[in-house]
Amino acid sequence: MRPQGSPAELEQRRLRAIELLQRDLPVHVVAGRLGVARRSVRRWKRAHRRQGRAGLRARPASGRPPKLSLAQRHRLARLVMAGPEAAGYRTGLWTCRRIVDLIRRQFKVVYHPDHVGRLLRACGFSPQRPQPRAKERDDRRVRDWVLRDWRRVKKLRRLGAHLICLDETGFLMMPVLRRTWAPCGLTPTLSVRTRSHEKVSGIGALIVSPRRRQLTLALALHPRRNIRSPQVVRFLRHLGRHVRGPFILVWDRGRSHKHELVQSWLDAHPRCHIVWFPPYAPDLNPVERLWSYLKYGRLANLAPDTVDDIQSNVRRERRRLTRHPQLLRSFFRHSALPFRSMFMTG
């Protein structure tokens, strides 16, 4: 069995053995000091007597040759990068069995699904959770929105207007379960309340000052109630009282946003300029990042007993966010909104 260590370490050990033998130490003493077998020391002694130091050099073990050559691995990486749909599969998810089938069809080589993971890691891939995206999304329309409507936001900003991004969400009694510690082989259980009608609806807005020096969070919670047009109007009134001068309201085309009650309020307040997000583009709204941060980060594994528990925890996180404005800025930086092109993060 080959001793552990790099070729350089193995060669150094053999040279050390010859050095100890030249001091007239017995073979069994040298073997004990180096932690090797006596016959290894004798073999090194014979090799040094015949070939000198060249006989002590360690030769790297070649190992089993790979099933795919380097060129084939590069080609496999290109096929994986092209996506499963380009390879003839119906969905855009790569699985180990699909990779095995792809290798068999392209290279006539058979891999086991449990071993193909090492091959993919060697090619620079890792298992990741994909981000879902609606099939109805039109990327060209999103690009046109950035070039046309976002430029309109830039022009309105010259009027000294605030930028307000707004969105709604719901905090349910069923928590987002992550992970916990438990004995091996014993999957733990967590008692949760599954009554879907008990929830806390929230409407929030990220407000950027005209000189982009201040970024604040406005949040309104409505327990056991859905966000409809009256709640939206109430929130807009709150924004109108606390935001001085004109402001740019950027939101999606939700049903409550297009309600006649909301439109009548907007018509009565000309200092509010509306910019609609393109359809099926939640990645543009930084408030979506705020909801993800709360639901899947700070409030994950939360098992509330009542709606009041949800409300108190969300309010606590809101107070925490007001003390950490760098977190609010990070929601803009990690969204697809081209925020840096007009607002610096400093």
XYZ file of N, CA and C in Angstrom, residues 127-342:
648
model
N -24.463 21.871 -7.351
C -25.931 21.824 -7.236
C -26.462 23.116 -6.622
N -27.425 23.735 -7.268
C -27.976 25.014 -6.823
C -29.489 24.991 -6.969
N -30.135 25.817 -6.161
C -31.588 25.950 -6.246
C -31.921 27.010 -7.292
N -32.632 26.661 -8.345
C -32.911 27.654 -9.398
C -33.927 28.682 -8.940
N -33.853 29.851 -9.546
C -34.818 30.911 -9.294
C -35.998 30.746 -10.252
N -37.215 30.614 -9.726
C -38.368 30.447 -10.632
C -38.666 31.733 -11.391
N -39.142 31.573 -12.610
C -39.504 32.716 -13.441
C -40.737 32.351 -14.259
N -41.678 33.264 -14.340
C -42.923 33.004 -15.050
C -42.665 32.822 -16.543
N -43.364 31.853 -17.134
C -43.230 31.629 -18.561
C -43.791 32.791 -19.374
N -44.725 33.550 -18.762
C -45.322 34.678 -19.475
C -44.404 35.892 -19.539
N -43.282 35.839 -18.872
C -42.376 36.979 -18.851
C -41.806 37.243 -20.239
N -41.772 38.502 -20.617
C -41.235 38.928 -21.909
C -39.955 39.716 -21.639
N -38.798 39.102 -21.876
C -37.526 39.761 -21.581
C -37.325 41.002 -22.440
N -37.804 40.957 -23.661
C -37.653 42.137 -24.521
C -38.453 43.313 -23.955
N -39.621 43.030 -23.431
C -40.428 44.092 -22.833
C -39.764 44.654 -21.585
N -39.106 43.789 -20.829
C -38.387 44.258 -19.643
C -37.231 45.166 -20.047
N -36.496 44.780 -21.089
C -35.391 45.632 -21.552
C -35.910 46.963 -22.078
N -37.034 46.924 -22.783
C -37.610 48.180 -23.269
C -38.054 49.065 -22.111
N -38.540 48.445 -21.051
C -38.944 49.235 -19.876
C -37.746 49.943 -19.261
N -36.626 49.244 -19.176
C -35.420 49.860 -18.601
C -34.962 51.033 -19.458
N -35.044 50.884 -20.775
C -34.574 51.946 -21.664
C -35.552 53.106 -21.766
N -36.848 52.832 -21.633
C -37.837 53.882 -21.839
C -38.377 54.430 -20.514
N -39.016 53.588 -19.711
C -39.679 54.061 -18.500
C -38.685 54.452 -17.414
N -37.564 53.715 -17.322
C -36.590 54.074 -16.285
C -35.912 55.399 -16.615
N -35.776 55.699 -17.882
C -35.265 57.020 -18.260
C -36.247 58.109 -17.853
N -37.527 57.799 -17.892
C -38.516 58.755 -17.432
C -38.338 59.027 -15.946
N -37.991 57.995 -15.186
C -37.722 58.185 -13.757
C -36.538 59.119 -13.562
N -35.511 58.975 -14.401
C -34.357 59.875 -14.306
C -34.756 61.326 -14.540
N -35.633 61.536 -15.534
C -36.046 62.914 -15.821
C -36.879 63.492 -14.688
N -37.764 62.678 -14.095
C -38.580 63.160 -12.993
C -37.743 63.450 -11.758
N -36.630 62.758 -11.626
C -35.779 62.985 -10.462
C -35.190 64.388 -10.473
N -35.035 64.971 -11.676
C -34.497 66.324 -11.756
C -35.421 67.342 -11.105
N -36.686 66.981 -10.903
C -37.628 67.869 -10.226
C -37.468 67.825 -8.711
N -36.511 67.068 -8.227
C -36.342 66.931 -6.789
C -37.354 65.983 -6.175
N -37.710 64.933 -6.896
C -38.749 64.011 -6.438
C -38.137 62.829 -5.699
N -38.892 62.332 -4.722
C -38.533 61.092 -4.055
C -38.856 59.908 -4.971
N -38.129 58.837 -4.781
C -38.418 57.591 -5.482
C -39.009 56.615 -4.483
N -40.193 56.070 -4.790
C -40.887 55.144 -3.890
C -41.198 53.862 -4.668
N -40.670 52.741 -4.186
C -41.006 51.424 -4.721
C -41.937 50.738 -3.735
N -43.056 50.229 -4.221
C -44.125 49.730 -3.346
C -44.524 48.327 -3.766
N -44.912 47.519 -2.756
C -45.365 46.162 -3.032
C -46.100 45.636 -1.806
N -46.879 44.544 -1.997
C -47.617 43.907 -0.920
C -47.179 42.461 -0.769
N -47.469 41.910 0.413
C -47.154 40.510 0.686
C -48.049 40.017 1.799
N -47.883 38.738 2.163
C -48.637 38.142 3.260
C -47.742 37.259 4.107
N -47.864 37.379 5.430
C -47.117 36.553 6.378
C -48.097 35.532 6.956
N -47.888 34.247 6.651
C -48.820 33.192 6.990
C -48.463 32.550 8.324
N -49.467 31.817 8.875
C -49.218 31.068 10.099
C -48.271 29.897 9.846
N -48.314 29.337 8.644
C -47.382 28.267 8.287
C -46.010 28.855 8.046
N -44.998 28.525 8.840
C -43.686 29.156 8.687
C -42.900 28.562 7.535
N -41.861 29.272 7.156
C -40.893 28.764 6.183
C -39.877 27.938 6.971
N -39.924 26.620 6.801
C -39.062 25.726 7.567
C -37.711 25.586 6.881
N -36.653 25.778 7.643
C -35.297 25.612 7.136
C -34.707 24.314 7.679
N -33.831 24.416 8.636
C -33.163 23.245 9.210
C -33.062 23.400 10.722
N -32.894 22.261 11.402
C -32.679 22.251 12.833
C -31.783 21.066 13.173
N -31.275 21.044 14.386
C -30.416 19.945 14.834
C -31.282 18.858 15.471
N -30.954 17.606 15.168
C -31.691 16.463 15.696
C -30.790 15.240 15.645
N -31.096 14.211 16.436
C -30.293 12.979 16.375
C -30.321 12.359 14.983
N -29.248 11.733 14.607
C -29.144 11.115 13.290
C -30.222 10.047 13.121
N -30.902 10.121 11.994
C -31.935 9.142 11.694
C -33.292 9.435 12.287
N -33.427 10.501 13.079
C -34.703 10.858 13.699
C -35.125 12.232 13.183
N -35.995 12.228 12.187
C -36.462 13.491 11.621
C -37.374 14.196 12.611
N -37.056 15.425 12.992
C -37.894 16.115 13.983
C -39.191 16.615 13.359
N -40.162 16.881 14.205
C -41.438 17.462 13.789
C -41.625 18.798 14.485
N -42.288 19.702 13.808
C -42.557 21.033 14.347
C -44.048 21.296 14.251
N -44.672 21.550 15.377
C -46.108 21.803 15.406
C -46.393 23.209 14.899
N -47.202 23.303 13.856
C -47.541 24.596 13.267
C -49.050 24.653 13.074
N -49.546 25.869 12.968
C -50.961 26.088 12.704
C -51.143 26.288 11.205
N -52.057 25.524 10.627
C -52.224 25.525 9.172
C -53.484 26.242 8.725
N -54.116 27.009 9.594
C -55.312 27.736 9.191
C -54.923 28.867 8.247
N -55.270 28.702 6.960
C -54.787 29.624 5.935
C -55.418 31.001 6.042
N -56.618 31.097 6.668
C -57.278 32.393 6.709
C -56.655 33.321 7.743
N -55.834 32.770 8.621
C -55.179 33.595 9.623
C -53.804 33.995 9.098
N -53.646 35.239 8.780
C -52.392 35.752 8.268
C -52.312 37.240 8.558
N -51.159 37.812 8.258
C -50.932 39.245 8.376
C -50.502 39.744 7.007
N -51.328 40.578 6.406
C -50.978 41.178 5.126
C -50.170 42.447 5.367
N -49.201 42.663 4.524
C -48.346 43.834 4.661
C -48.200 44.589 3.357
N -48.140 45.890 3.457
C -47.854 46.749 2.316
C -46.663 47.622 2.704
N -45.618 47.570 1.889
C -44.379 48.262 2.234
C -43.840 49.072 1.074
N -43.002 50.034 1.416
C -42.403 50.910 0.416
C -41.003 51.286 0.855
N -40.094 51.303 -0.094
C -38.739 51.810 0.101
C -38.668 53.200 -0.521
N -38.291 54.190 0.287
C -38.334 55.592 -0.120
C -36.910 56.118 -0.198
N -36.545 56.630 -1.366
C -35.211 57.192 -1.593
C -35.357 58.704 -1.713
N -34.549 59.436 -0.956
C -34.608 60.887 -0.979
C -34.112 61.426 -2.320
N -34.469 62.670 -2.683
C -34.056 63.207 -3.993
C -32.551 63.205 -4.211
N -31.788 63.455 -3.148
C -30.325 63.477 -3.283
C -29.700 62.138 -2.916
N -30.539 61.104 -2.868
C -30.152 59.718 -2.617
C -29.238 59.551 -1.408
N -29.383 60.458 -0.420
C -28.597 60.341 0.796
C -29.329 59.575 1.889
N -30.643 59.462 1.783
C -31.434 58.826 2.826
C -32.373 57.814 2.195
N -32.479 56.661 2.826
C -33.352 55.600 2.355
C -34.139 55.090 3.559
N -35.449 55.158 3.500
C -36.308 54.780 4.612
C -37.295 53.708 4.187
N -37.865 53.058 5.201
C -38.832 51.987 4.990
C -40.158 52.377 5.610
N -41.228 52.259 4.843
C -42.589 52.455 5.343
C -43.316 51.122 5.238
N -43.970 50.721 6.326
C -44.603 49.409 6.372
C -45.903 49.504 7.150
N -46.970 48.961 6.583
C -48.272 48.896 7.245
C -48.730 47.450 7.262
N -49.198 46.984 8.424
C -49.630 45.608 8.598
C -51.139 45.569 8.830
N -51.783 44.547 8.237
C -53.226 44.380 8.347
C -53.505 42.920 8.708
N -53.680 42.623 9.993
C -53.935 41.227 10.388
C -55.306 40.751 9.943
N -55.327 39.476 9.511
C -56.571 38.802 9.094
C -57.303 39.551 7.983
N -56.555 40.169 7.098
C -57.195 40.946 6.038
C -56.292 40.961 4.808
N -56.921 40.953 3.646
C -56.175 41.084 2.396
C -55.998 42.556 2.051
N -54.950 42.829 1.280
C -54.688 44.198 0.838
C -55.591 44.491 -0.356
N -56.503 45.428 -0.173
C -57.392 45.847 -1.247
C -57.263 47.353 -1.433
N -58.087 47.895 -2.294
C -57.958 49.314 -2.632
C -58.080 50.247 -1.425
N -58.975 50.026 -0.438
C -59.007 50.947 0.716
C -57.692 50.965 1.494
N -57.084 49.793 1.670
C -55.802 49.763 2.375
C -54.699 50.451 1.571
N -54.742 50.314 0.246
C -53.746 50.986 -0.594
C -53.900 52.498 -0.501
N -55.136 52.991 -0.550
C -55.368 54.437 -0.447
C -54.920 54.955 0.906
N -55.189 54.205 1.960
C -54.755 54.631 3.293
C -53.233 54.718 3.363
N -52.554 53.773 2.736
C -51.093 53.803 2.750
C -50.569 54.967 1.910
N -51.214 55.237 0.785
C -50.795 56.376 -0.043
C -51.001 57.698 0.690
N -52.071 57.807 1.455
C -52.265 59.008 2.255
C -51.158 59.177 3.282
N -50.757 58.064 3.872
C -49.641 58.115 4.830
C -48.360 58.587 4.143
N -48.093 58.076 2.950
C -46.906 58.527 2.224
C -47.012 59.997 1.852
N -48.217 60.430 1.446
C -48.398 61.824 1.064
C -48.183 62.787 2.209
N -48.497 62.346 3.441
C -48.294 63.226 4.598
C -46.831 63.321 4.995
N -46.042 62.273 4.759
C -44.672 62.241 5.258
C -43.630 62.522 4.182
N -43.999 62.509 2.925
C -43.057 62.791 1.837
C -43.388 64.169 1.283
N -42.446 65.070 1.385
C -42.658 66.423 0.907
C -42.303 66.522 -0.578
N -43.047 67.361 -1.269
C -42.756 67.593 -2.674
C -43.213 66.446 -3.549
N -42.834 66.460 -4.812
C -43.247 65.388 -5.742
C -42.540 64.077 -5.424
N -43.177 63.001 -5.793
C -42.554 61.690 -5.625
C -42.966 60.787 -6.782
N -42.072 59.843 -7.097
C -42.268 58.897 -8.195
C -42.646 57.560 -7.575
N -43.818 57.072 -7.878
C -44.305 55.816 -7.334
C -44.138 54.729 -8.400
N -43.290 53.764 -8.104
C -43.020 52.660 -9.033
C -43.606 51.389 -8.420
N -44.586 50.802 -9.077
C -45.233 49.580 -8.596
C -45.769 48.775 -9.769
N -46.308 47.580 -9.436
C -46.806 46.703 -10.497
C -48.272 47.018 -10.789
N -48.810 46.311 -11.768
C -50.189 46.545 -12.194
C -51.144 45.598 -11.470
N -51.031 45.559 -10.165
C -51.950 44.742 -9.391
C -53.374 45.260 -9.484
N -54.335 44.370 -9.187
C -55.747 44.744 -9.300
C -56.090 45.889 -8.360
N -55.560 45.863 -7.143
C -55.867 46.942 -6.205
C -55.218 48.261 -6.623
N -54.103 48.198 -7.359
C -53.436 49.429 -7.800
C -54.215 50.120 -8.921
N -54.949 49.350 -9.705
C -55.700 49.923 -10.823
C -57.165 50.195 -10.486
N -57.536 49.993 -9.225
C -58.916 50.215 -8.819
C -59.273 51.691 -8.952
N -60.547 51.954 -9.231
C -60.984 53.336 -9.445
C -60.828 54.176 -8.185
N -60.926 53.559 -7.007
C -60.721 54.307 -5.764
C -59.283 54.810 -5.661
N -58.330 53.960 -6.062
C -56.924 54.362 -6.039
C -56.643 55.375 -7.139
N -57.211 55.160 -8.312
C -56.974 56.083 -9.423
C -57.546 57.470 -9.135
N -58.681 57.530 -8.456
C -59.230 58.838 -8.111
C -58.331 59.581 -7.127
N -57.720 58.852 -6.195
C -56.783 59.507 -5.261
C -55.560 60.012 -6.019
N -55.049 59.224 -6.952
C -53.882 59.650 -7.720
C -54.202 60.856 -8.588
N -55.409 60.883 -9.165
C -55.784 62.039 -9.975
C -55.887 63.309 -9.144
N -56.241 63.161 -7.871
C -56.357 64.324 -6.987
C -55.012 64.776 -6.435
N -53.958 64.039 -6.689
C -52.622 64.388 -6.181
C -51.641 64.364 -7.351
N -51.576 65.453 -8.097
C -50.699 65.488 -9.282
C -49.220 65.424 -8.953
N -48.838 65.628 -7.714
C -47.402 65.532 -7.392
C -46.913 64.090 -7.352
N -47.841 63.128 -7.446
C -47.479 61.712 -7.493
C -47.404 61.276 -8.946
N -46.235 60.886 -9.394
C -46.012 60.424 -10.767
C -45.905 58.893 -10.754
N -46.719 58.239 -11.560
C -46.792 56.773 -11.571
C -45.909 56.209 -12.678
N -45.140 55.193 -12.330
C -44.361 54.405 -13.295
C -44.673 52.944 -13.006
N -45.187 52.231 -14.015
C -45.579 50.827 -13.850
C -44.411 49.900 -14.160
N -44.217 48.915 -13.301
C -43.265 47.858 -13.611
C -43.796 47.017 -14.773
N -42.933 46.419 -15.573
C -43.408 45.509 -16.623
C -44.009 44.252 -16.009
N -44.910 43.562 -16.715
C -45.533 42.354 -16.159
C -44.518 41.238 -15.925
N -44.762 40.480 -14.880
C -43.964 39.296 -14.548
C -42.478 39.628 -14.403
N -42.190 40.717 -13.741
C -40.795 41.117 -13.500
C -40.605 41.507 -12.041
N -40.858 40.581 -11.095
C -40.685 40.934 -9.683
C -39.234 41.193 -9.298
N -38.287 40.708 -10.125
C -36.883 40.922 -9.798
C -36.474 42.384 -9.912
N -37.295 43.204 -10.594
C -36.985 44.627 -10.697
C -37.349 45.398 -9.433
N -38.274 44.879 -8.659
C -38.763 45.599 -7.481
C -37.900 45.262 -6.272
N -37.195 46.223 -5.694
C -36.366 45.924 -4.511
C -37.177 45.539 -3.290
N -38.477 45.894 -3.248
C -39.301 45.495 -2.107
C -39.486 43.980 -2.081
N -39.447 43.328 -3.247
C -39.490 41.868 -3.279
C -38.295 41.272 -2.554
N -37.140 41.923 -2.657
C -35.963 41.475 -1.905
C -36.175 41.645 -0.411
N -36.878 42.701 -0.030
C -37.201 42.903 1.379
C -38.070 41.778 1.904
N -39.112 41.406 1.152
C -39.974 40.305 1.601
C -39.190 39.000 1.701
N -38.332 38.723 0.731
C -37.535 37.487 0.784
C -36.613 37.481 1.991
N -36.032 38.628 2.286
C -35.137 38.731 3.442
C -35.888 38.432 4.734
N -37.115 38.927 4.851
C -37.887 38.708 6.068
C -38.417 37.272 6.145
N -39.062 36.802 5.071
C -39.714 35.498 5.118
C -38.729 34.345 5.173
N -37.741 34.375 4.270
C -36.837 33.236 4.133
C -35.534 33.416 4.895
N -35.384 34.534 5.557
C -34.176 34.786 6.340
C -34.481 34.976 7.810
N -34.916 36.174 8.166
C -35.084 36.526 9.571
C -36.236 35.756 10.237
N -37.324 35.520 9.515
C -38.498 34.881 10.106
C -38.621 33.412 9.737
N -37.582 32.830 9.146
C -37.609 31.401 8.845
C -37.599 30.605 10.142
N -38.265 29.448 10.143
C -38.406 28.566 11.306
C -39.244 29.169 12.426
N -39.906 30.294 12.167
C -40.788 30.884 13.164
C -42.104 30.115 13.181
N -42.508 29.645 14.349
C -43.772 28.917 14.510
C -44.686 29.730 15.415
N -45.426 30.685 14.877
C -46.261 31.550 15.718
C -47.503 30.814 16.201
N -47.975 31.206 17.386
C -49.209 30.649 17.925
C -50.424 31.487 17.547
N -50.220 32.778 17.385
C -51.317 33.674 17.036
C -50.853 34.651 15.966
N -51.814 35.351 15.396
C -51.492 36.382 14.422
C -50.712 37.512 15.069
N -50.974 37.753 16.346
C -50.240 38.816 17.052
C -48.747 38.496 17.133
N -48.401 37.200 17.211
C -46.980 36.831 17.225
C -46.312 37.207 15.903
N -47.015 36.970 14.804
C -46.464 37.356 13.502
C -46.276 38.864 13.445
N -47.278 39.595 13.861
C -47.244 41.051 13.777
C -46.128 41.625 14.630
N -45.945 41.109 15.837
C -44.887 41.628 16.711
C -43.506 41.323 16.154
N -43.331 40.139 15.552
C -42.022 39.801 14.976
C -41.718 40.653 13.749
N -42.701 40.888 12.906
C -42.470 41.733 11.728
C -42.148 43.163 12.161
N -42.844 43.667 13.160
C -42.557 45.020 13.648
C -41.165 45.115 14.254
N -40.742 44.062 14.941
C -39.381 44.059 15.485
C -38.343 44.114 14.374
N -38.577 43.356 13.305
C -37.643 43.384 12.188
C -37.663 44.729 11.469
N -38.827 45.381 11.436
C -38.887 46.712 10.823
C -38.043 47.710 11.617
N -38.125 47.666 12.937
C -37.295 48.557 13.757
C -35.818 48.253 13.564
N -35.492 46.987 13.400
C -34.086 46.625 13.169
C -33.596 47.176 11.835
N -34.434 47.092 10.803
C -34.035 47.595 9.490
C -33.839 49.106 9.492
N -34.611 49.830 10.272
C -34.435 51.285 10.332
C -33.098 51.653 10.957
N -32.539 50.766 11.776
C -31.217 51.023 12.382
C -30.071 50.567 11.486
N -30.368 49.886 10.406
C -29.332 49.390 9.497
C -29.672 49.800 8.072
N -29.438 51.056 7.719
C -29.777 51.501 6.355
C -28.983 50.782 5.279
N -27.829 50.197 5.616
C -27.068 49.481 4.595
C -27.829 48.250 4.112
N -28.677 47.677 4.969
C -29.497 46.558 4.527
C -30.548 47.011 3.514
N -31.133 48.181 3.757
C -32.112 48.704 2.805
C -31.459 48.982 1.456
N -30.238 49.481 1.471
C -29.530 49.714 0.210
C -29.217 48.402 -0.501
N -28.971 47.354 0.273
C -28.634 46.072 -0.353
C -29.810 45.509 -1.143
N -31.045 45.840 -0.753
C -32.200 45.363 -1.519
C -32.210 45.965 -2.923
N -31.736 47.201 -3.051
C -31.625 47.815 -4.371
C -30.459 47.210 -5.151
N -29.339 47.011 -4.463
C -28.160 46.494 -5.162
C -28.381 45.086 -5.707
N -29.166 44.269 -4.995
C -29.380 42.891 -5.410
C -30.632 42.709 -6.253
N -31.330 43.771 -6.548
C -32.444 43.683 -7.483
C -31.936 43.936 -8.906
N -32.794 43.615 -9.881
C -32.430 43.858 -11.278
C -32.684 45.296 -11.704
N -33.141 46.129 -10.783
C -33.384 47.533 -11.101
C -32.054 48.255 -11.304
N -31.864 48.965 -12.414
C -30.584 49.678 -12.648
C -30.479 50.898 -11.755
N -30.339 50.641 -10.472
C -30.364 51.715 -9.478
C -29.075 52.511 -9.467
N -27.947 51.830 -9.664
C -26.655 52.530 -9.573
C -26.443 53.525 -10.694
N -27.157 53.357 -11.792
C -26.955 54.254 -12.923
C -27.389 55.669 -12.598
N -28.223 55.857 -11.572
C -28.653 57.197 -11.249
C -28.492 57.530 -9.765
